Amino acid sequence: MDATQPSEIKISAHFWLRRLHSLTGVFPIGAFLLEHMFSNSFILRGPEAYNAQIEFLSGLPYVLWLEVFFIYLPIFYHDQYGLNLLAAGSVTALCGLSGSLARPFGGYLADRLGGLKVLLVLFPVIAGFALGIGQLPGLTWSILLMTLAVATMGFGNGVVFQVVSDRFPKHIGLAAGLIGAAGSFGGFLLPTWLGWLKDATGTYRSGLFLFAGLSVAAALSVEVAMQRKRLAA
């Protein structure tokens, strides 16, 4: 064989899967840009049409968690547990379904017991699930804990809107819009920070432990709100 003849380069299936995995990031970014261009075009139809479109977007259920799930969870299960993209997407769909189904039950319980009381319990439960997932257990336990965690978040999402209607009865539209905006902003920041922590520390534990800490902080803020409410009564 001629030494000057270039050797044949063999590309494995793993290489193509990694390239496909990288390419999937283009689609959510493209969808994000197209959606915002479409929504912003409503301004040409007048203020009423534009405001109606913004209220529609703000009212979408589970905005923050939808963005987190479709960006972060598939990457997590593909990278940490070696699932192919189809399997990782199936796990993500299972988690999203559990959250959606739990949401109305959260609103129902909040109507009966009070939204702040329910949130005071839910946030520590979410923190516990996040700590469990952060231990990076086996795949079966990870999926179980993640499904329960997302169901609890969906339950809490239903509670939040009951709290809004209770605390801001005369400004429900404004409050819902602010919550939607905060959810969209958080949906951008949270996956970015979690990914950055993974790159910086080499493990998903750091991001999941941070998420648990934020959940505890949220529980403390609920306790403060309840104390203020009691003092004002």
PDB file of C-alpha atoms in Angstrom:
ATOM      1  CA  MET A   1       0.000   0.000   0.000  1.00  0.00           C
ATOM      2  CA  ASP A   2       1.304   3.444  -0.951  1.00  0.00           C
ATOM      3  CA  ALA A   3       2.264   5.379   2.189  1.00  0.00           C
ATOM      4  CA  THR A   4       1.141   8.598   0.558  1.00  0.00           C
ATOM      5  CA  GLN A   5      -2.378   7.270  -0.031  1.00  0.00           C
ATOM      6  CA  PRO A   6      -4.756   8.666   2.569  1.00  0.00           C
ATOM      7  CA  SER A   7      -6.295   6.057   4.836  1.00  0.00           C
ATOM      8  CA  GLU A   8     -10.016   5.513   4.824  1.00  0.00           C
ATOM      9  CA  ILE A   9     -11.844   7.445   7.564  1.00  0.00           C
ATOM     10  CA  LYS A  10     -14.546   5.415   9.272  1.00  0.00           C
ATOM     11  CA  ILE A  11     -17.353   7.354  10.939  1.00  0.00           C
ATOM     12  CA  SER A  12     -19.274   5.446  13.576  1.00  0.00           C
ATOM     13  CA  ALA A  13     -23.003   5.596  14.230  1.00  0.00           C
ATOM     14  CA  HIS A  14     -22.202   7.254  17.561  1.00  0.00           C
ATOM     15  CA  PHE A  15     -20.638  10.165  15.684  1.00  0.00           C
ATOM     16  CA  TRP A  16     -23.802  10.718  13.650  1.00  0.00           C
ATOM     17  CA  LEU A  17     -25.992  10.488  16.742  1.00  0.00           C
ATOM     18  CA  ARG A  18     -23.917  13.173  18.427  1.00  0.00           C
ATOM     19  CA  ARG A  19     -24.158  15.384  15.361  1.00  0.00           C
ATOM     20  CA  LEU A  20     -27.923  14.838  15.271  1.00  0.00           C
ATOM     21  CA  HIS A  21     -28.090  15.631  18.962  1.00  0.00           C
ATOM     22  CA  SER A  22     -26.267  18.912  18.332  1.00  0.00           C
ATOM     23  CA  LEU A  23     -28.510  19.716  15.377  1.00  0.00           C
ATOM     24  CA  THR A  24     -31.664  19.341  17.464  1.00  0.00           C
ATOM     25  CA  GLY A  25     -30.714  22.551  19.254  1.00  0.00           C
ATOM     26  CA  VAL A  26     -31.331  24.469  16.039  1.00  0.00           C
ATOM     27  CA  PHE A  27     -35.009  23.535  15.944  1.00  0.00           C
ATOM     28  CA  PRO A  28     -36.146  24.962  19.315  1.00  0.00           C
ATOM     29  CA  ILE A  29     -34.137  28.127  18.676  1.00  0.00           C
ATOM     30  CA  GLY A  30     -35.683  28.484  15.217  1.00  0.00           C
ATOM     31  CA  ALA A  31     -39.166  27.846  16.573  1.00  0.00           C
ATOM     32  CA  PHE A  32     -38.547  30.420  19.300  1.00  0.00           C
ATOM     33  CA  LEU A  33     -37.512  33.092  16.794  1.00  0.00           C
ATOM     34  CA  LEU A  34     -40.337  32.340  14.365  1.00  0.00           C
ATOM     35  CA  GLU A  35     -42.942  32.427  17.116  1.00  0.00           C
ATOM     36  CA  HIS A  36     -41.731  35.800  18.365  1.00  0.00           C
ATOM     37  CA  MET A  37     -41.672  37.214  14.839  1.00  0.00           C
ATOM     38  CA  PHE A  38     -45.221  35.956  14.334  1.00  0.00           C
ATOM     39  CA  SER A  39     -46.459  37.386  17.645  1.00  0.00           C
ATOM     40  CA  ASN A  40     -44.749  40.730  17.098  1.00  0.00           C
ATOM     41  CA  SER A  41     -46.417  41.010  13.690  1.00  0.00           C
ATOM     42  CA  PHE A  42     -49.758  41.431  15.471  1.00  0.00           C
ATOM     43  CA  ILE A  43     -48.766  44.993  16.315  1.00  0.00           C
ATOM     44  CA  LEU A  44     -49.539  45.819  12.676  1.00  0.00           C
ATOM     45  CA  ARG A  45     -53.168  44.926  13.347  1.00  0.00           C
ATOM     46  CA  GLY A  46     -53.507  47.393  16.198  1.00  0.00           C
ATOM     47  CA  PRO A  47     -53.049  47.439  19.984  1.00  0.00           C
ATOM     48  CA  GLU A  48     -56.083  45.241  20.693  1.00  0.00           C
ATOM     49  CA  ALA A  49     -54.903  42.420  18.434  1.00  0.00           C
ATOM     50  CA  TYR A  50     -51.375  42.583  19.821  1.00  0.00           C
ATOM     51  CA  ASN A  51     -52.554  42.563  23.450  1.00  0.00           C
ATOM     52  CA  ALA A  52     -54.844  39.626  22.725  1.00  0.00           C
ATOM     53  CA  GLN A  53     -51.920  37.632  21.291  1.00  0.00           C
ATOM     54  CA  ILE A  54     -49.718  38.441  24.287  1.00  0.00           C
ATOM     55  CA  GLU A  55     -52.477  37.417  26.697  1.00  0.00           C
ATOM     56  CA  PHE A  56     -52.821  34.151  24.776  1.00  0.00           C
ATOM     57  CA  LEU A  57     -49.096  33.424  25.124  1.00  0.00           C
ATOM     58  CA  SER A  58     -49.082  34.424  28.787  1.00  0.00           C
ATOM     59  CA  GLY A  59     -52.001  32.113  29.450  1.00  0.00           C
ATOM     60  CA  LEU A  60     -50.351  29.028  28.011  1.00  0.00           C
ATOM     61  CA  PRO A  61     -50.132  26.459  30.803  1.00  0.00           C
ATOM     62  CA  TYR A  62     -46.810  25.414  32.138  1.00  0.00           C
ATOM     63  CA  VAL A  63     -44.730  27.799  30.003  1.00  0.00           C
ATOM     64  CA  LEU A  64     -41.599  27.558  32.139  1.00  0.00           C
ATOM     65  CA  TRP A  65     -41.652  23.781  32.485  1.00  0.00           C
ATOM     66  CA  LEU A  66     -42.483  23.199  28.840  1.00  0.00           C
ATOM     67  CA  GLU A  67     -39.342  25.091  27.879  1.00  0.00           C
ATOM     68  CA  VAL A  68     -37.250  23.326  30.507  1.00  0.00           C
ATOM     69  CA  PHE A  69     -38.489  19.868  29.494  1.00  0.00           C
ATOM     70  CA  PHE A  70     -38.101  20.241  25.749  1.00  0.00           C
ATOM     71  CA  ILE A  71     -34.593  21.669  26.108  1.00  0.00           C
ATOM     72  CA  TYR A  72     -33.030  20.192  29.244  1.00  0.00           C
ATOM     73  CA  LEU A  73     -34.575  16.803  29.969  1.00  0.00           C
ATOM     74  CA  PRO A  74     -33.881  15.128  26.600  1.00  0.00           C
ATOM     75  CA  ILE A  75     -30.247  16.247  26.804  1.00  0.00           C
ATOM     76  CA  PHE A  76     -30.008  15.054  30.420  1.00  0.00           C
ATOM     77  CA  TYR A  77     -31.270  11.553  29.675  1.00  0.00           C
ATOM     78  CA  HIS A  78     -29.271  11.278  26.475  1.00  0.00           C
ATOM     79  CA  ASP A  79     -26.023  12.441  28.033  1.00  0.00           C
ATOM     80  CA  GLN A  80     -26.273  10.955  31.528  1.00  0.00           C
ATOM     81  CA  TYR A  81     -28.021   7.656  30.827  1.00  0.00           C
ATOM     82  CA  GLY A  82     -27.147   7.080  27.188  1.00  0.00           C
ATOM     83  CA  LEU A  83     -30.729   6.969  25.923  1.00  0.00           C
ATOM     84  CA  ASN A  84     -31.188   7.549  22.231  1.00  0.00           C
ATOM     85  CA  LEU A  85     -33.123  10.638  21.189  1.00  0.00           C
ATOM     86  CA  LEU A  86     -36.378   8.759  20.698  1.00  0.00           C
ATOM     87  CA  ALA A  87     -36.249   7.171  24.161  1.00  0.00           C
ATOM     88  CA  ALA A  88     -35.224  10.454  25.791  1.00  0.00           C
ATOM     89  CA  GLY A  89     -38.121  12.188  24.044  1.00  0.00           C
ATOM     90  CA  SER A  90     -40.503   9.505  25.281  1.00  0.00           C
ATOM     91  CA  VAL A  91     -39.363  10.036  28.875  1.00  0.00           C
ATOM     92  CA  THR A  92     -39.821  13.777  28.415  1.00  0.00           C
ATOM     93  CA  ALA A  93     -43.330  13.246  27.062  1.00  0.00           C
ATOM     94  CA  LEU A  94     -44.188  11.035  30.053  1.00  0.00           C
ATOM     95  CA  CYS A  95     -42.994  13.723  32.457  1.00  0.00           C
ATOM     96  CA  GLY A  96     -44.904  16.444  30.614  1.00  0.00           C
ATOM     97  CA  LEU A  97     -48.083  14.358  30.660  1.00  0.00           C
ATOM     98  CA  SER A  98     -47.826  13.806  34.414  1.00  0.00           C
ATOM     99  CA  GLY A  99     -47.482  17.545  35.008  1.00  0.00           C
ATOM    100  CA  SER A 100     -50.415  18.424  32.773  1.00  0.00           C
ATOM    101  CA  LEU A 101     -52.714  15.870  34.396  1.00  0.00           C
ATOM    102  CA  ALA A 102     -51.808  17.024  37.915  1.00  0.00           C
ATOM    103  CA  ARG A 103     -52.438  20.711  37.277  1.00  0.00           C
ATOM    104  CA  PRO A 104     -56.258  20.826  37.731  1.00  0.00           C
ATOM    105  CA  PHE A 105     -55.982  18.833  40.971  1.00  0.00           C
ATOM    106  CA  GLY A 106     -53.646  21.514  42.305  1.00  0.00           C
ATOM    107  CA  GLY A 107     -56.178  24.219  41.567  1.00  0.00           C
ATOM    108  CA  TYR A 108     -58.948  22.180  43.188  1.00  0.00           C
ATOM    109  CA  LEU A 109     -56.979  21.568  46.388  1.00  0.00           C
ATOM    110  CA  ALA A 110     -55.906  25.211  46.538  1.00  0.00           C
ATOM    111  CA  ASP A 111     -59.555  26.293  46.372  1.00  0.00           C
ATOM    112  CA  ARG A 112     -60.353  24.077  49.353  1.00  0.00           C
ATOM    113  CA  LEU A 113     -57.293  24.578  51.572  1.00  0.00           C
ATOM    114  CA  GLY A 114     -55.735  27.839  50.383  1.00  0.00           C
ATOM    115  CA  GLY A 115     -53.023  28.213  47.797  1.00  0.00           C
ATOM    116  CA  LEU A 116     -50.235  29.399  50.086  1.00  0.00           C
ATOM    117  CA  LYS A 117     -50.714  26.482  52.478  1.00  0.00           C
ATOM    118  CA  VAL A 118     -50.473  24.020  49.608  1.00  0.00           C
ATOM    119  CA  LEU A 119     -47.376  25.695  48.150  1.00  0.00           C
ATOM    120  CA  LEU A 120     -45.689  25.601  51.553  1.00  0.00           C
ATOM    121  CA  VAL A 121     -45.842  21.812  51.353  1.00  0.00           C
ATOM    122  CA  LEU A 122     -45.182  21.412  47.629  1.00  0.00           C
ATOM    123  CA  PHE A 123     -41.911  23.340  47.415  1.00  0.00           C
ATOM    124  CA  PRO A 124     -40.060  21.150  49.962  1.00  0.00           C
ATOM    125  CA  VAL A 125     -41.452  18.054  48.219  1.00  0.00           C
ATOM    126  CA  ILE A 126     -40.071  19.324  44.896  1.00  0.00           C
ATOM    127  CA  ALA A 127     -36.730  19.995  46.602  1.00  0.00           C
ATOM    128  CA  GLY A 128     -36.692  16.418  47.900  1.00  0.00           C
ATOM    129  CA  PHE A 129     -37.331  14.978  44.454  1.00  0.00           C
ATOM    130  CA  ALA A 130     -34.606  17.200  42.970  1.00  0.00           C
ATOM    131  CA  LEU A 131     -32.136  15.989  45.594  1.00  0.00           C
ATOM    132  CA  GLY A 132     -33.088  12.393  44.810  1.00  0.00           C
ATOM    133  CA  ILE A 133     -32.592  12.900  41.078  1.00  0.00           C
ATOM    134  CA  GLY A 134     -29.344  14.715  41.856  1.00  0.00           C
ATOM    135  CA  GLN A 135     -27.954  11.515  43.320  1.00  0.00           C
ATOM    136  CA  LEU A 136     -28.051  10.207  39.738  1.00  0.00           C
ATOM    137  CA  PRO A 137     -29.654   6.866  40.620  1.00  0.00           C
ATOM    138  CA  GLY A 138     -30.355   4.084  38.150  1.00  0.00           C
ATOM    139  CA  LEU A 139     -32.429   4.867  35.095  1.00  0.00           C
ATOM    140  CA  THR A 140     -35.670   3.382  36.469  1.00  0.00           C
ATOM    141  CA  TRP A 141     -35.470   5.337  39.710  1.00  0.00           C
ATOM    142  CA  SER A 142     -34.475   8.485  37.857  1.00  0.00           C
ATOM    143  CA  ILE A 143     -37.505   8.304  35.568  1.00  0.00           C
ATOM    144  CA  LEU A 144     -39.801   7.587  38.519  1.00  0.00           C
ATOM    145  CA  LEU A 145     -38.463  10.484  40.573  1.00  0.00           C
ATOM    146  CA  MET A 146     -38.510  12.844  37.597  1.00  0.00           C
ATOM    147  CA  THR A 147     -42.098  11.920  36.746  1.00  0.00           C
ATOM    148  CA  LEU A 148     -43.180  12.507  40.347  1.00  0.00           C
ATOM    149  CA  ALA A 149     -41.245  15.769  40.482  1.00  0.00           C
ATOM    150  CA  VAL A 150     -42.864  17.084  37.318  1.00  0.00           C
ATOM    151  CA  ALA A 151     -46.298  15.977  38.512  1.00  0.00           C
ATOM    152  CA  THR A 152     -45.699  17.923  41.728  1.00  0.00           C
ATOM    153  CA  MET A 153     -44.625  20.971  39.728  1.00  0.00           C
ATOM    154  CA  GLY A 154     -47.738  20.711  37.591  1.00  0.00           C
ATOM    155  CA  PHE A 155     -49.814  20.429  40.755  1.00  0.00           C
ATOM    156  CA  GLY A 156     -48.117  23.586  42.027  1.00  0.00           C
ATOM    157  CA  ASN A 157     -48.682  25.384  38.748  1.00  0.00           C
ATOM    158  CA  GLY A 158     -52.417  24.982  39.220  1.00  0.00           C
ATOM    159  CA  VAL A 159     -52.080  26.325  42.760  1.00  0.00           C
ATOM    160  CA  VAL A 160     -50.208  29.449  41.625  1.00  0.00           C
ATOM    161  CA  PHE A 161     -53.084  30.688  39.483  1.00  0.00           C
ATOM    162  CA  GLN A 162     -55.465  30.256  42.419  1.00  0.00           C
ATOM    163  CA  VAL A 163     -53.113  32.383  44.534  1.00  0.00           C
ATOM    164  CA  VAL A 164     -53.064  35.051  41.820  1.00  0.00           C
ATOM    165  CA  SER A 165     -56.838  35.274  41.650  1.00  0.00           C
ATOM    166  CA  ASP A 166     -57.016  35.406  45.443  1.00  0.00           C
ATOM    167  CA  ARG A 167     -54.344  38.046  46.032  1.00  0.00           C
ATOM    168  CA  PHE A 168     -54.938  40.217  42.959  1.00  0.00           C
ATOM    169  CA  PRO A 169     -58.678  39.973  42.235  1.00  0.00           C
ATOM    170  CA  LYS A 170     -58.768  43.361  40.480  1.00  0.00           C
ATOM    171  CA  HIS A 171     -55.581  42.858  38.453  1.00  0.00           C
ATOM    172  CA  ILE A 172     -55.763  39.227  37.353  1.00  0.00           C
ATOM    173  CA  GLY A 173     -54.852  40.045  33.745  1.00  0.00           C
ATOM    174  CA  LEU A 174     -51.777  42.054  34.737  1.00  0.00           C
ATOM    175  CA  ALA A 175     -50.644  39.464  37.281  1.00  0.00           C
ATOM    176  CA  ALA A 176     -51.126  36.606  34.805  1.00  0.00           C
ATOM    177  CA  GLY A 177     -49.115  38.537  32.224  1.00  0.00           C
ATOM    178  CA  LEU A 178     -46.264  39.115  34.671  1.00  0.00           C
ATOM    179  CA  ILE A 179     -46.263  35.447  35.661  1.00  0.00           C
ATOM    180  CA  GLY A 180     -46.182  34.425  32.005  1.00  0.00           C
ATOM    181  CA  ALA A 181     -43.293  36.801  31.326  1.00  0.00           C
ATOM    182  CA  ALA A 182     -41.376  35.544  34.373  1.00  0.00           C
ATOM    183  CA  GLY A 183     -42.029  31.955  33.304  1.00  0.00           C
ATOM    184  CA  SER A 184     -40.730  32.573  29.796  1.00  0.00           C
ATOM    185  CA  PHE A 185     -37.640  34.342  31.144  1.00  0.00           C
ATOM    186  CA  GLY A 186     -37.018  31.536  33.615  1.00  0.00           C
ATOM    187  CA  GLY A 187     -37.507  28.984  30.846  1.00  0.00           C
ATOM    188  CA  PHE A 188     -34.602  30.631  29.046  1.00  0.00           C
ATOM    189  CA  LEU A 189     -32.323  31.077  32.062  1.00  0.00           C
ATOM    190  CA  LEU A 190     -32.808  27.801  33.909  1.00  0.00           C
ATOM    191  CA  PRO A 191     -31.724  25.372  31.157  1.00  0.00           C
ATOM    192  CA  THR A 192     -28.817  27.704  30.359  1.00  0.00           C
ATOM    193  CA  TRP A 193     -27.624  27.775  33.954  1.00  0.00           C
ATOM    194  CA  LEU A 194     -28.088  24.042  34.404  1.00  0.00           C
ATOM    195  CA  GLY A 195     -26.088  23.370  31.256  1.00  0.00           C
ATOM    196  CA  TRP A 196     -23.391  25.823  32.324  1.00  0.00           C
ATOM    197  CA  LEU A 197     -23.084  24.146  35.718  1.00  0.00           C
ATOM    198  CA  LYS A 198     -22.788  20.759  34.030  1.00  0.00           C
ATOM    199  CA  ASP A 199     -19.930  22.056  31.871  1.00  0.00           C
ATOM    200  CA  ALA A 200     -18.253  23.790  34.828  1.00  0.00           C
ATOM    201  CA  THR A 201     -18.490  20.938  37.331  1.00  0.00           C
ATOM    202  CA  GLY A 202     -18.645  17.920  35.035  1.00  0.00           C
ATOM    203  CA  THR A 203     -21.812  16.580  36.652  1.00  0.00           C
ATOM    204  CA  TYR A 204     -25.545  17.215  36.615  1.00  0.00           C
ATOM    205  CA  ARG A 205     -25.632  17.046  40.413  1.00  0.00           C
ATOM    206  CA  SER A 206     -24.682  20.708  40.830  1.00  0.00           C
ATOM    207  CA  GLY A 207     -27.589  21.990  38.748  1.00  0.00           C
ATOM    208  CA  LEU A 208     -30.125  19.677  40.359  1.00  0.00           C
ATOM    209  CA  PHE A 209     -28.909  20.594  43.853  1.00  0.00           C
ATOM    210  CA  LEU A 210     -29.202  24.270  42.900  1.00  0.00           C
ATOM    211  CA  PHE A 211     -32.763  23.635  41.786  1.00  0.00           C
ATOM    212  CA  ALA A 212     -33.492  22.005  45.152  1.00  0.00           C
ATOM    213  CA  GLY A 213     -32.058  25.040  46.923  1.00  0.00           C
ATOM    214  CA  LEU A 214     -34.231  27.380  44.876  1.00  0.00           C
ATOM    215  CA  SER A 215     -37.278  25.313  45.811  1.00  0.00           C
ATOM    216  CA  VAL A 216     -36.436  25.668  49.507  1.00  0.00           C
ATOM    217  CA  ALA A 217     -35.989  29.407  49.021  1.00  0.00           C
ATOM    218  CA  ALA A 218     -39.412  29.536  47.365  1.00  0.00           C
ATOM    219  CA  ALA A 219     -40.921  27.736  50.372  1.00  0.00           C
ATOM    220  CA  LEU A 220     -39.371  30.325  52.682  1.00  0.00           C
ATOM    221  CA  SER A 221     -40.858  33.139  50.586  1.00  0.00           C
ATOM    222  CA  VAL A 222     -44.282  31.513  50.910  1.00  0.00           C
ATOM    223  CA  GLU A 223     -43.847  31.374  54.696  1.00  0.00           C
ATOM    224  CA  VAL A 224     -42.998  35.099  54.722  1.00  0.00           C
ATOM    225  CA  ALA A 225     -46.089  35.863  52.622  1.00  0.00           C
ATOM    226  CA  MET A 226     -48.283  33.858  55.013  1.00  0.00           C
ATOM    227  CA  GLN A 227     -46.859  35.699  58.049  1.00  0.00           C
ATOM    228  CA  ARG A 228     -47.550  39.054  56.409  1.00  0.00           C
ATOM    229  CA  LYS A 229     -51.070  37.947  55.620  1.00  0.00           C
ATOM    230  CA  ARG A 230     -51.636  36.931  59.245  1.00  0.00           C
ATOM    231  CA  LEU A 231     -50.288  40.247  60.531  1.00  0.00           C
ATOM    232  CA  ALA A 232     -52.484  42.192  58.124  1.00  0.00           C
ATOM    233  CA  ALA A 233     -55.605  40.293  59.184  1.00  0.00           C
TER     234      ALA A 233
END
